[in-house]
XYZ file of C-alpha atoms in Angstrom:
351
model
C 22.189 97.896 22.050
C 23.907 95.249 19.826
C 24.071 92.116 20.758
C 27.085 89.997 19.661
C 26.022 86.668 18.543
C 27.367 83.592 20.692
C 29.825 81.266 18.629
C 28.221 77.656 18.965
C 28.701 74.869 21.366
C 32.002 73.087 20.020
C 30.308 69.685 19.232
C 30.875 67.115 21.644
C 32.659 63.546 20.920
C 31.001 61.204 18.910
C 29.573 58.363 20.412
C 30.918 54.751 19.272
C 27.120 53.782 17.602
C 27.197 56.875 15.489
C 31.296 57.065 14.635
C 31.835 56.168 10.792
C 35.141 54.612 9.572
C 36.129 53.556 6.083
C 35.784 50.073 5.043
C 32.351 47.816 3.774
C 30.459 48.041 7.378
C 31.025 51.882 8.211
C 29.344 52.563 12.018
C 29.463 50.367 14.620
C 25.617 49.835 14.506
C 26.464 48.123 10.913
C 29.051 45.717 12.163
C 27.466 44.528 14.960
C 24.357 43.960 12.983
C 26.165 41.998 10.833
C 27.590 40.030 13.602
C 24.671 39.668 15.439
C 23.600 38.336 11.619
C 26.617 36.024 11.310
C 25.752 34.497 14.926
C 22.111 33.633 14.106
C 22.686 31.921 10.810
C 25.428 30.094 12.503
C 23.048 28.729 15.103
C 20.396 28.191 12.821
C 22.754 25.947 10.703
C 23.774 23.959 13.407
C 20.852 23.494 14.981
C 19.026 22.136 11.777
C 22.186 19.711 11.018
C 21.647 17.967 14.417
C 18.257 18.100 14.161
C 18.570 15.805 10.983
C 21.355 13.682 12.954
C 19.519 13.195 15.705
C 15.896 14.038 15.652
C 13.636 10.739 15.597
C 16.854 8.549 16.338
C 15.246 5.374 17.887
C 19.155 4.800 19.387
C 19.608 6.465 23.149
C 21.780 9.608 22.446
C 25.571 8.677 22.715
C 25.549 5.270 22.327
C 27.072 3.127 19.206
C 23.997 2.556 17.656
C 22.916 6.160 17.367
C 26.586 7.725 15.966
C 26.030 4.727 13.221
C 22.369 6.012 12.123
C 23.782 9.730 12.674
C 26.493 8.330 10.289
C 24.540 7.753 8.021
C 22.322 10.161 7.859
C 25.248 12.567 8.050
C 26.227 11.949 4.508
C 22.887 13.905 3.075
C 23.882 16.746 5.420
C 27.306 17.069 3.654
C 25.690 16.719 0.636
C 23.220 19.751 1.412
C 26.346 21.584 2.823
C 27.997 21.011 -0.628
C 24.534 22.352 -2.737
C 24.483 24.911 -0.143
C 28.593 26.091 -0.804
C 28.430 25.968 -4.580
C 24.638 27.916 -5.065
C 25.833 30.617 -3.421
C 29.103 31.297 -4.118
C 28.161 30.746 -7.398
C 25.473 32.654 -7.866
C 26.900 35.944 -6.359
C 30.026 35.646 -8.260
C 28.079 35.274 -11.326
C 25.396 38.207 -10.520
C 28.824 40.122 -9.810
C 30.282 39.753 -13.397
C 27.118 40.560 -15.073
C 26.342 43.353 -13.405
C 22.455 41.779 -12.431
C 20.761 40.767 -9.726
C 18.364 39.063 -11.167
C 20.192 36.438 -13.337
C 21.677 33.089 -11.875
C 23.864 30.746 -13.489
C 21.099 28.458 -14.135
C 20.574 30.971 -17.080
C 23.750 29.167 -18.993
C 22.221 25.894 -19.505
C 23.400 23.470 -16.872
C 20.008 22.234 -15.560
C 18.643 21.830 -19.196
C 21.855 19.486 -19.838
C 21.440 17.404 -16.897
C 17.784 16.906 -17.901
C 18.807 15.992 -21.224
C 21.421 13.492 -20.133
C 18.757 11.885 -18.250
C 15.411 12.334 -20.408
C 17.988 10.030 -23.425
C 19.124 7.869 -21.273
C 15.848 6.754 -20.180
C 14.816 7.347 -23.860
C 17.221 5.347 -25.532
C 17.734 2.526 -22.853
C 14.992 2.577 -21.141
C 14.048 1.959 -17.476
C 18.112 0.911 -17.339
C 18.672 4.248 -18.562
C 18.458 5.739 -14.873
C 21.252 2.939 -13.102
C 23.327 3.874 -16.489
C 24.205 7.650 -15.313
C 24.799 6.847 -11.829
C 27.838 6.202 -10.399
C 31.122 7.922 -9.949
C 32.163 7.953 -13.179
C 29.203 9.071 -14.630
C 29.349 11.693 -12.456
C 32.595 13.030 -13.469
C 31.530 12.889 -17.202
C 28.430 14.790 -16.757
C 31.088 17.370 -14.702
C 33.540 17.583 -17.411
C 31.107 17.663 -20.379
C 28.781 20.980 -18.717
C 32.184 22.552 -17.805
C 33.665 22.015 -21.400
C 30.071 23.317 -22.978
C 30.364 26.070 -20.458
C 34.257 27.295 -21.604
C 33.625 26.199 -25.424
C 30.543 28.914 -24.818
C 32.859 31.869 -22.731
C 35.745 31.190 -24.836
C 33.796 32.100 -28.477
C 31.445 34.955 -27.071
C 33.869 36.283 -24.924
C 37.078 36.072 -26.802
C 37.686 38.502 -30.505
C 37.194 42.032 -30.787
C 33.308 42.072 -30.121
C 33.373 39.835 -27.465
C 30.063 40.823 -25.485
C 28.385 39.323 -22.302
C 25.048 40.251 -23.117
C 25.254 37.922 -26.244
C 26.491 34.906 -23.781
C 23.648 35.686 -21.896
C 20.945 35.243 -24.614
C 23.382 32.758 -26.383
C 22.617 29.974 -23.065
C 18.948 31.331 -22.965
C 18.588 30.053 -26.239
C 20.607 26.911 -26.049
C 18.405 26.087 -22.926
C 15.607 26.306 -24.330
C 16.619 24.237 -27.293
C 17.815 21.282 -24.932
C 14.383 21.427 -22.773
C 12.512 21.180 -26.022
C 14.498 18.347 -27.003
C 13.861 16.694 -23.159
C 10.260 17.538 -23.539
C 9.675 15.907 -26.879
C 11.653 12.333 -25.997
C 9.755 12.875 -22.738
C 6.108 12.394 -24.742
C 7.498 9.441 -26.103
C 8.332 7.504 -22.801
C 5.845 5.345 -21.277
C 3.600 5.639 -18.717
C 6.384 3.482 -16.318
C 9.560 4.819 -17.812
C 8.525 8.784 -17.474
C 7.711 8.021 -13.426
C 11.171 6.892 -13.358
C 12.624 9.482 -14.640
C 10.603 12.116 -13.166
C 12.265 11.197 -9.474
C 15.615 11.959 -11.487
C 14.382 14.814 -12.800
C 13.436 16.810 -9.352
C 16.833 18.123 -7.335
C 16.753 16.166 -4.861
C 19.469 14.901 -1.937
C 18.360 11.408 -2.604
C 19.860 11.768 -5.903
C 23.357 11.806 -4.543
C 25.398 9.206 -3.588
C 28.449 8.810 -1.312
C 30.878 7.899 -3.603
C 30.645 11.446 -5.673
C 31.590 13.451 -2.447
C 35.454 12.654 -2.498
C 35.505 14.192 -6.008
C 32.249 16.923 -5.537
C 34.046 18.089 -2.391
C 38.043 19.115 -3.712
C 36.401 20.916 -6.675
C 33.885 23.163 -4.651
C 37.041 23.814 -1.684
C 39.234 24.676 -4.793
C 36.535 26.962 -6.981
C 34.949 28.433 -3.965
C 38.939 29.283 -2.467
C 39.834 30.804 -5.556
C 36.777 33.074 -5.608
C 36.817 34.016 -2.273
C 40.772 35.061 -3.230
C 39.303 37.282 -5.799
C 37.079 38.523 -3.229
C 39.086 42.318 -3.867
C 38.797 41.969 -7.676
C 34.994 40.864 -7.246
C 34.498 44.310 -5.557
C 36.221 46.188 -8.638
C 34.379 43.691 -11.205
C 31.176 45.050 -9.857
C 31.874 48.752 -10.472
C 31.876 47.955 -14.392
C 33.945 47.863 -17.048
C 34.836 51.456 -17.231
C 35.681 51.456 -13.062
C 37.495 47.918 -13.530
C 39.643 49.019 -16.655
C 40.561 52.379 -15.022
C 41.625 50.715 -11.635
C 44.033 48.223 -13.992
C 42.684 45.351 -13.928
C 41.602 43.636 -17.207
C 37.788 43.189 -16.832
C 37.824 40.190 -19.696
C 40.450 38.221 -17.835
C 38.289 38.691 -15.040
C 34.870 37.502 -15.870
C 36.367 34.826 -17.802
C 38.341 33.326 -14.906
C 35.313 33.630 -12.533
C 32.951 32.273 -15.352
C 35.298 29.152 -15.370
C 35.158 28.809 -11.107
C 31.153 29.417 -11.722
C 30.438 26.570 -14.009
C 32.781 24.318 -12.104
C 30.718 24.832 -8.796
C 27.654 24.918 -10.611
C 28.253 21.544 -12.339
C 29.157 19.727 -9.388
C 25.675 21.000 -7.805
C 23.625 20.205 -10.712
C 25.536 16.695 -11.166
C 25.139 15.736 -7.516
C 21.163 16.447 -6.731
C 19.644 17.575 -9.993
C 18.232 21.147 -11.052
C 17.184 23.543 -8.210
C 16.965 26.335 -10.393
C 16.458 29.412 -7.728
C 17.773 28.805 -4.794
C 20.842 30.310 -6.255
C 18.437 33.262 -6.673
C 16.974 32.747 -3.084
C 19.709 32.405 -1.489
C 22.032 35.749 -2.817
C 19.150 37.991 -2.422
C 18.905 37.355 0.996
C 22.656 37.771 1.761
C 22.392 40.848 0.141
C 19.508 42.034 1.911
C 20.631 40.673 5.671
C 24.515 41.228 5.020
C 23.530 45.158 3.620
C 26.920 45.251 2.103
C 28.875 44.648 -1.596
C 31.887 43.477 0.150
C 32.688 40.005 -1.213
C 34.306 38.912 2.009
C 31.170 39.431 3.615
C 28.751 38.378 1.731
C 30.044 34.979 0.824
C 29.815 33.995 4.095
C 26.183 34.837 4.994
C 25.180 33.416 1.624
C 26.697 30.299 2.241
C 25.015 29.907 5.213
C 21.428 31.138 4.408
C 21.796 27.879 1.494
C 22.454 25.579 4.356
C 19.949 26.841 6.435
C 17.338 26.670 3.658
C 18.268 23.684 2.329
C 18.351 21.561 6.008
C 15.895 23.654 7.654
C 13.110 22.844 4.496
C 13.967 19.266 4.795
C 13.960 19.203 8.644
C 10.491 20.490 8.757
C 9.506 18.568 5.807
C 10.383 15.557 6.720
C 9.173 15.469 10.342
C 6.052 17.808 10.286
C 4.305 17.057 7.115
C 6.468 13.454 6.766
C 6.744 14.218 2.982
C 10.265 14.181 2.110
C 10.165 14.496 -1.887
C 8.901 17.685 -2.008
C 11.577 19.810 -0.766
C 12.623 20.998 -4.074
C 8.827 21.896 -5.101
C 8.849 24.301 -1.988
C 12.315 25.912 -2.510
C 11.465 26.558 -6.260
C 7.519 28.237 -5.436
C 9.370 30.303 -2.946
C 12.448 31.583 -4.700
C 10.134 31.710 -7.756
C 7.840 33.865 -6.207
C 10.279 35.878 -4.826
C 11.597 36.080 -8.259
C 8.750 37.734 -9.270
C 8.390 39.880 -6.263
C 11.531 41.608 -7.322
C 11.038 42.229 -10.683
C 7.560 43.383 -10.374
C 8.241 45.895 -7.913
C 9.640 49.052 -8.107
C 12.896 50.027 -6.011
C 16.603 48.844 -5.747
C 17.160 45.028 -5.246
C-alpha cells in the first residue's frame, strides 16, 4: 500500500520574544534587555549622586543648612558627571575611527602633556609652580595648547597622499613617551617637599578641579559630545572601514578627522579638569559594549555615559565612606581598568 506523505503543520505565528525586525536591537528579548539595562544604570547613577549629596550630612534633610552643604558638595558631582560625559564619548568615538578596541585616546599624548605642564612648573618655580597652573585661565591654555598639538598632529599624518592612521597612532606613542621621560627626569631633580606636591597634582583626581573651570569645561563637552552623537549614523558607517565607508559615499578622511578634532576637545577638557585617568576611557566603553550588545552609536553612547558616572561616583561613594580614604579613587579605577586591560588582550575571543 503506499502511503502518501502528510504536508507539514503550516508553522504557527511567531511569538513577540522570538519575532526579529531590522534595526540595532533585532527581537524583543534584545530591546527590553537593553531597557531593562538603561533603567538600572539610571538608578544606579542617581542613587550614588545623592548618596554623595546627602550621605553623612550632619544638616536634618530639607532644611537650609543641608541644600548649602549638598551645594557644595554638588559641584564635585558635576565635575564627575563632566569626566564621566567626555571618557566615554570619547573613547568610543575614537575606538570607532581606528577600527580597535583596545586603544583609547590617552594613546595621543594628552595625559603625558598635562604631566609635563605640571612636573616644569613645579621644576622651574618651584613649590609656586602648582598655584601657577591653576585657575581659569590656565585652564583654558592647557585646553587650547593639547587641542592645537592634537590638530597640528591629525592635520600632518592625516593630510597628503600617504596620509595613514596607523602612523598617528605610533606617532603619539612615541611623543608620549618622549614627554614622560622628560617629566620623569625633572621629576629626580625635585626635592623631597616639592615632588609630594606635585605628586597630589599628578593623580586624576576631583579635588583637582575647581568651580570656576565648569562654565567653560561644560559648553565644550555639550557642544563636542552633540556633534558626535549627530554623527551617530556616520559613526556606524566609519566602523565598517574604509572600503564600506568610501563605497557608501562618505569620505572616510573627512570623517576621522572631524571626530579626531571633537575627541581631543573632550579629552582635553577631562585631562585639564582632574588630571590623567588613563583607562577608565578603556573601562568604561568595554562595558557599554558588553551590557549594550550592540554597534549602534545611538545606543551605546548612552550606556557608556552612564557606566562613567556610575564608576566614577559609585568608587568615590564607597571610598570615601567605607574605607574613609578619599585620594585613592584614581589608584582603584586604574588597577581595575588596567587589569581588565590585560584580561582582554590576553585572552582569546572577540572583545
Amino acid at each position: 500500500m503506499l502511503r502518501t506523505a502528510t504536508p507539514p503543520a503550516p508553522a504557527g505565528p511567531r511569538t513577540r520574544s522570538t519575532a526579529r525586525t531590522s534595526g540595532p536591537l533585532p527581537t524583543a528579548r534584545s530591546r527590553r534587555r537593553y531597557l531593562i539595562v538603561l533603567g538600572v544604570l539610571l538608578v544606579l547613577a542617581l542613587g550614588f549622586g545623592y548618596g554623595l549629596l546627602a550621605w553623612d550630612n550632619p544638616m536634618p534633610p530639607g532644611t537650609a543648612g543641608f541644600w548649602r552643604i549638598a551645594e557644595l558638595r554638588g559641584t564635585s558631582v558635576l565635575v564627575m558627571l563632566v569626566v564621566a560625559f567626555c571618557q566615554a564619548m570619547a573613547t568610543v568615538s575614537f575606538q570607532t575611527v581606528t577600527n580597535n578596541r583596545i586603544i583609547t585616546p590617552s594613546i595621543m599624548g594628552f595625559e603625558s602633556l598635562y604631566i609635563a605642564v605640571q612636573t616644569a612648573a613645579v621644576f622651574f618655580l618651584g613649590a609656586a609652580g602648582v598655584t601657577a597652573v591653576q585657575g581659569l585661565p590656565q585652564f583654558m591654555l592647557q585646553v587650547l595648547v593639547m587641542v592645537g598639538l592634537s590638530l597640528a598632529l591629525y592635520g600632518w599624518l592625516l593630510s597628503g597622499k600617504y596620509g595613514n592612521l596607523q602612523v598617528m597612532l605610533l606617532i603619539g606613542i612615541v611623543l608620549g613617551g618622549g614627554l614622560g621621560a622628560v617629566s620623569t627626569f625633572m621629576q629626580r631633580l625635585l626635592s623631597p617637599s616639592e615632588f609630594d606636591i606635585l605628586t597630589a597634582r599628578l593623580f586624576g583626581s576631583v579635588a583637582n578641579a575647581e568651580a570656576s573651570y565648569l562654565p567653560v569645561a561644560i559648553p565644550l563637552c555639550v557642544v563636542a559630545g552633540g556633534l558626535l552623537w549627530a554623527n551617530s549614523r556616520r559613526l556606524d558607517v566609519v566602523a565598517l572601514g574604509r572600503d564600506a565607508t568610501t563605497n557608501l559615499g562618505l569620505d572616510h578622511r573627512a570623517q576621522v578627522m572631524r571626530t579626531l578634532f571633537l575627541v581631543s576637545v573632550l579629552m582635553a577638557t577631562s585631562t585639564a579638569l582632574v588630571g590623567p585617568m588613563t583607562f577608565l576611557g578603556f573601562l568604561v566603553a568595554t562595558l557599554a559594549y558588553q551590557l549594550a550588545d550592540t554597534h549602534d552609536h545611538r545606543l551605546v553612547f548612552p550606556v557608556a555615559v552612564l557606566i562613567g558616572f556610575v564608576v566614577l561616583a559609585g568608587s568615590y561613594f564607597i571610598v570615601k565612606n567605607v574605607f574613609y580614604a578619599q585620594g585613592v579613587v584614581s589608584i582603584i579605577i586604574e588597577v581595575v581598568g588596567g587589569s581588565l586591560f590585560l584580561y582582554f588582550i590576553l585572552r582569546k575571543g572577540r572583545l
